[in-house]
Amino acid sequence: MTPSASAPHEKRPDNLKVVDSKSNDSKDKGRLPRDERRAQLLTAALEAFTLSGYHAASMDEIAVRAGVSKPVLYQHFPSKLDLYLAVLDTHIDSLVFAIQKAIASTSDNSNRVRRTIQAYFDFIDDKGGAFRLLFESDMSIEPQVRERLNRMTYDCAAAVSAVISIDTGLSKEASMLLAIGIIGNAQITARHWLDRDGISSKEEAVAFVSNLIWRGISGFPRQS
């Protein structure tokens, strides 16, 4: 898909003055260490972006949700796009780590498949809407967003591909093709399960999808 023009995003006005930190104490939620403040802002931004979408969410709304003044928000993130990308990076890293951890947690390949599928279902079920930024984003045509989403898919698939290549002796290209198929299956079925609430329990859904994938991938002979 050819990317369209980048979406407009809010930037800090040139005439916006940064208020002295002491004067902010009465408006903001105390003086937090920088890392804690950043985490607080990212949480508020995730809520705003998942509820309203990128374009409708405003920096004013996010500042209110975080309980800080707008200048404090701009001290950490100079534009709404920068804030959105930071939220995206946080949850992409979380998902990629979960997939890598699932694969490294056992040497049994059938369990690797199940735990990889479980990781996707857990992420979609427990991340408070973060998955919508990764899989249903209204910003997916923004080049910087698309690059990150492509990297996420590649990094998850690379972890799976490495095991396939070692176990079967298939080429790097063939192993990656199969891995992309597994990752894509996990993403789509997990989203379908969530959108069709009640169709089955999460445990049943994970078992169904894992069995489907394992029956396919186990058909490739192991390398002697």
Short mmCIF file of C-alpha atoms in Angstrom, two decimals:
data_model
loop_
_atom_site.label_atom_id
_atom_site.label_comp_id
_atom_site.label_asym_id
_atom_site.label_seq_id
_atom_site.Cartn_x
_atom_site.Cartn_y
_atom_site.Cartn_z
CA MET A 1 0.00 0.00 0.00
CA THR A 2 1.39 3.39 -0.98
CA PRO A 3 1.51 5.67 2.08
CA SER A 4 -0.55 8.81 1.80
CA ALA A 5 0.52 12.15 3.13
CA SER A 6 1.38 12.17 6.80
CA ALA A 7 -1.50 13.00 9.11
CA PRO A 8 -1.42 16.45 10.70
CA HIS A 9 -0.41 16.50 14.32
CA GLU A 10 -0.33 19.00 17.12
CA LYS A 11 2.93 20.78 17.84
CA ARG A 12 3.84 22.97 20.73
CA PRO A 13 3.03 26.56 19.77
CA ASP A 14 6.08 28.77 19.46
CA ASN A 15 4.68 31.19 22.00
CA LEU A 16 3.87 28.52 24.58
CA LYS A 17 5.89 29.28 27.67
CA VAL A 18 7.05 26.52 29.95
CA VAL A 19 5.75 27.32 33.39
CA ASP A 20 8.21 27.19 36.25
CA SER A 21 8.06 23.76 37.89
CA LYS A 22 7.23 25.25 41.30
CA SER A 23 4.13 26.96 39.93
CA ASN A 24 2.99 23.66 38.43
CA ASP A 25 2.90 21.89 41.78
CA SER A 26 -0.57 23.18 42.54
CA LYS A 27 -1.92 22.07 39.14
CA ASP A 28 -0.08 18.82 38.55
CA LYS A 29 -0.12 15.60 40.54
CA GLY A 30 2.94 16.34 42.64
CA ARG A 31 6.55 16.13 41.61
CA LEU A 32 7.18 12.71 40.12
CA PRO A 33 10.51 11.36 38.89
CA ARG A 34 10.79 11.81 35.14
CA ASP A 35 10.31 8.10 34.33
CA GLU A 36 7.19 7.88 36.49
CA ARG A 37 5.76 11.03 34.96
CA ARG A 38 6.42 9.67 31.47
CA ALA A 39 4.67 6.39 32.32
CA GLN A 40 1.71 8.36 33.70
CA LEU A 41 1.45 10.40 30.50
CA LEU A 42 1.68 7.30 28.31
CA THR A 43 -1.14 5.65 30.25
CA ALA A 44 -3.35 8.72 29.86
CA ALA A 45 -2.50 8.93 26.16
CA LEU A 46 -3.35 5.27 25.59
CA GLU A 47 -6.78 5.85 27.15
CA ALA A 48 -7.42 8.89 24.97
CA PHE A 49 -6.19 7.33 21.73
CA THR A 50 -8.12 4.08 22.19
CA LEU A 51 -11.35 5.84 23.16
CA SER A 52 -11.25 8.73 20.70
CA GLY A 53 -8.77 7.73 18.00
CA TYR A 54 -5.67 9.71 17.14
CA HIS A 55 -7.33 12.54 15.26
CA ALA A 56 -10.10 13.24 17.78
CA ALA A 57 -7.90 12.99 20.86
CA SER A 58 -6.27 16.26 21.87
CA MET A 59 -3.25 17.16 23.95
CA ASP A 60 -5.61 19.11 26.22
CA GLU A 61 -7.65 15.96 26.86
CA ILE A 62 -4.54 13.89 27.54
CA ALA A 63 -3.18 16.48 29.96
CA VAL A 64 -6.48 16.48 31.85
CA ARG A 65 -6.53 12.68 32.00
CA ALA A 66 -2.99 12.69 33.37
CA GLY A 67 -3.77 15.45 35.85
CA VAL A 68 -0.97 17.70 34.59
CA SER A 69 -0.78 21.06 32.90
CA LYS A 70 -0.36 21.17 29.15
CA PRO A 71 3.15 22.70 29.37
CA VAL A 72 4.26 19.69 31.44
CA LEU A 73 2.93 17.35 28.74
CA TYR A 74 4.86 19.27 26.09
CA GLN A 75 8.03 19.08 28.19
CA HIS A 76 7.96 15.32 27.66
CA PHE A 77 6.45 15.11 24.16
CA PRO A 78 6.80 18.03 21.73
CA SER A 79 3.87 16.91 19.54
CA LYS A 80 0.86 14.61 19.57
CA LEU A 81 2.53 12.39 16.99
CA ASP A 82 5.62 12.02 19.19
CA LEU A 83 3.35 10.99 22.06
CA TYR A 84 1.45 8.52 19.89
CA LEU A 85 4.67 6.93 18.65
CA ALA A 86 5.95 6.60 22.22
CA VAL A 87 2.75 4.80 23.24
CA LEU A 88 3.04 2.58 20.18
CA ASP A 89 6.69 1.73 20.87
CA THR A 90 5.92 0.78 24.46
CA HIS A 91 3.30 -1.78 23.53
CA ILE A 92 5.11 -3.09 20.46
CA ASP A 93 8.10 -3.85 22.67
CA SER A 94 5.79 -5.55 25.17
CA LEU A 95 4.26 -7.84 22.54
CA VAL A 96 7.57 -8.72 20.87
CA PHE A 97 9.08 -9.56 24.26
CA ALA A 98 6.09 -11.76 25.12
CA ILE A 99 6.49 -13.73 21.88
CA GLN A 100 10.25 -14.13 22.34
CA LYS A 101 9.72 -15.23 25.94
CA ALA A 102 7.07 -17.77 24.92
CA ILE A 103 9.38 -19.37 22.37
CA ALA A 104 12.36 -19.44 24.73
CA SER A 105 10.34 -20.90 27.61
CA THR A 106 10.40 -24.48 26.31
CA SER A 107 12.24 -26.72 23.87
CA ASP A 108 9.08 -28.63 22.96
CA ASN A 109 7.80 -27.28 19.66
CA SER A 110 4.12 -28.07 20.26
CA ASN A 111 4.33 -26.11 23.52
CA ARG A 112 6.13 -23.30 21.71
CA VAL A 113 3.20 -23.01 19.32
CA ARG A 114 0.67 -23.02 22.14
CA ARG A 115 2.56 -20.47 24.23
CA THR A 116 3.03 -18.18 21.24
CA ILE A 117 -0.70 -18.24 20.52
CA GLN A 118 -1.39 -17.77 24.23
CA ALA A 119 0.85 -14.68 24.25
CA TYR A 120 -1.23 -13.05 21.50
CA PHE A 121 -4.53 -13.84 23.20
CA ASP A 122 -3.22 -12.58 26.55
CA PHE A 123 -1.97 -9.35 24.99
CA ILE A 124 -5.28 -8.65 23.28
CA ASP A 125 -7.26 -9.62 26.37
CA ASP A 126 -5.24 -7.77 29.01
CA LYS A 127 -3.72 -4.63 27.55
CA GLY A 128 -6.63 -2.26 27.99
CA GLY A 129 -7.08 -1.53 24.32
CA ALA A 130 -3.41 -1.24 23.39
CA PHE A 131 -3.92 -3.90 20.72
CA ARG A 132 -6.21 -1.51 18.84
CA LEU A 133 -3.27 0.84 18.29
CA LEU A 134 -1.23 -2.08 16.94
CA PHE A 135 -3.83 -3.89 14.84
CA GLU A 136 -6.68 -1.43 14.19
CA SER A 137 -4.95 1.94 14.13
CA ASP A 138 -6.49 4.85 12.24
CA MET A 139 -2.88 5.99 11.81
CA SER A 140 -1.60 2.93 9.97
CA ILE A 141 -0.95 4.93 6.79
CA GLU A 142 1.31 7.35 8.65
CA PRO A 143 4.83 6.33 7.48
CA GLN A 144 6.38 6.33 10.96
CA VAL A 145 3.52 4.23 12.31
CA ARG A 146 3.58 1.79 9.39
CA GLU A 147 7.34 1.31 9.80
CA ARG A 148 6.86 0.37 13.44
CA LEU A 149 4.00 -2.02 12.74
CA ASN A 150 6.02 -3.73 10.01
CA ARG A 151 8.95 -4.03 12.41
CA MET A 152 6.68 -5.55 15.05
CA THR A 153 5.46 -8.24 12.65
CA TYR A 154 9.00 -8.93 11.43
CA ASP A 155 10.48 -9.19 14.94
CA CYS A 156 7.74 -11.57 16.11
CA ALA A 157 8.06 -13.68 12.97
CA ALA A 158 11.86 -13.72 13.21
CA ALA A 159 11.66 -15.37 16.62
CA VAL A 160 9.42 -18.10 15.19
CA SER A 161 11.41 -18.41 11.97
CA ALA A 162 14.66 -19.11 13.78
CA VAL A 163 13.18 -22.20 15.42
CA ILE A 164 11.60 -23.43 12.18
CA SER A 165 14.86 -23.06 10.28
CA ILE A 166 16.90 -24.92 12.90
CA ASP A 167 14.34 -27.68 13.33
CA THR A 168 13.52 -28.34 9.66
CA GLY A 169 16.57 -27.17 7.76
CA LEU A 170 14.40 -25.00 5.53
CA SER A 171 15.92 -21.89 4.01
CA LYS A 172 15.72 -18.58 5.81
CA GLU A 173 13.19 -17.31 3.27
CA ALA A 174 10.96 -20.38 3.54
CA SER A 175 11.13 -20.36 7.33
CA MET A 176 10.17 -16.69 7.46
CA LEU A 177 7.24 -17.30 5.11
CA LEU A 178 5.88 -19.98 7.43
CA ALA A 179 6.53 -17.81 10.48
CA ILE A 180 4.62 -14.88 8.96
CA GLY A 181 1.72 -17.27 8.39
CA ILE A 182 1.75 -18.36 12.03
CA ILE A 183 1.99 -14.80 13.34
CA GLY A 184 -0.75 -13.57 11.03
CA ASN A 185 -3.00 -16.44 12.08
CA ALA A 186 -2.43 -15.65 15.76
CA GLN A 187 -3.20 -11.94 15.29
CA ILE A 188 -6.38 -12.43 13.28
CA THR A 189 -7.87 -15.25 15.34
CA ALA A 190 -7.17 -13.47 18.64
CA ARG A 191 -8.89 -10.32 17.39
CA HIS A 192 -11.82 -12.35 16.06
CA TRP A 193 -12.16 -14.10 19.42
CA LEU A 194 -12.25 -10.80 21.29
CA ASP A 195 -14.78 -9.22 18.92
CA ARG A 196 -17.04 -12.29 19.18
CA ASP A 197 -17.14 -12.31 22.97
CA GLY A 198 -18.60 -15.55 24.29
CA ILE A 199 -17.90 -17.68 21.22
CA SER A 200 -15.59 -19.76 23.41
CA SER A 201 -13.37 -19.33 26.44
CA LYS A 202 -9.89 -17.99 25.90
CA GLU A 203 -8.44 -21.37 26.88
CA GLU A 204 -10.60 -23.16 24.29
CA ALA A 205 -9.77 -20.62 21.59
CA VAL A 206 -6.03 -20.92 22.26
CA ALA A 207 -6.31 -24.72 22.09
CA PHE A 208 -8.25 -24.62 18.80
CA VAL A 209 -5.81 -22.28 17.08
CA SER A 210 -2.72 -24.00 18.51
CA ASN A 211 -3.92 -27.40 17.29
CA LEU A 212 -4.60 -26.02 13.82
CA ILE A 213 -1.14 -24.47 13.52
CA TRP A 214 0.68 -27.42 15.08
CA ARG A 215 -0.99 -29.93 12.74
CA GLY A 216 0.32 -27.88 9.85
CA ILE A 217 3.84 -27.06 10.97
CA SER A 218 4.51 -30.52 12.43
CA GLY A 219 4.06 -31.96 8.94
CA PHE A 220 7.48 -30.63 7.97
CA PRO A 221 10.14 -33.29 8.66
CA ARG A 222 12.63 -32.60 11.39
CA GLN A 223 16.23 -32.12 10.35
CA SER A 224 18.33 -35.10 11.34
#
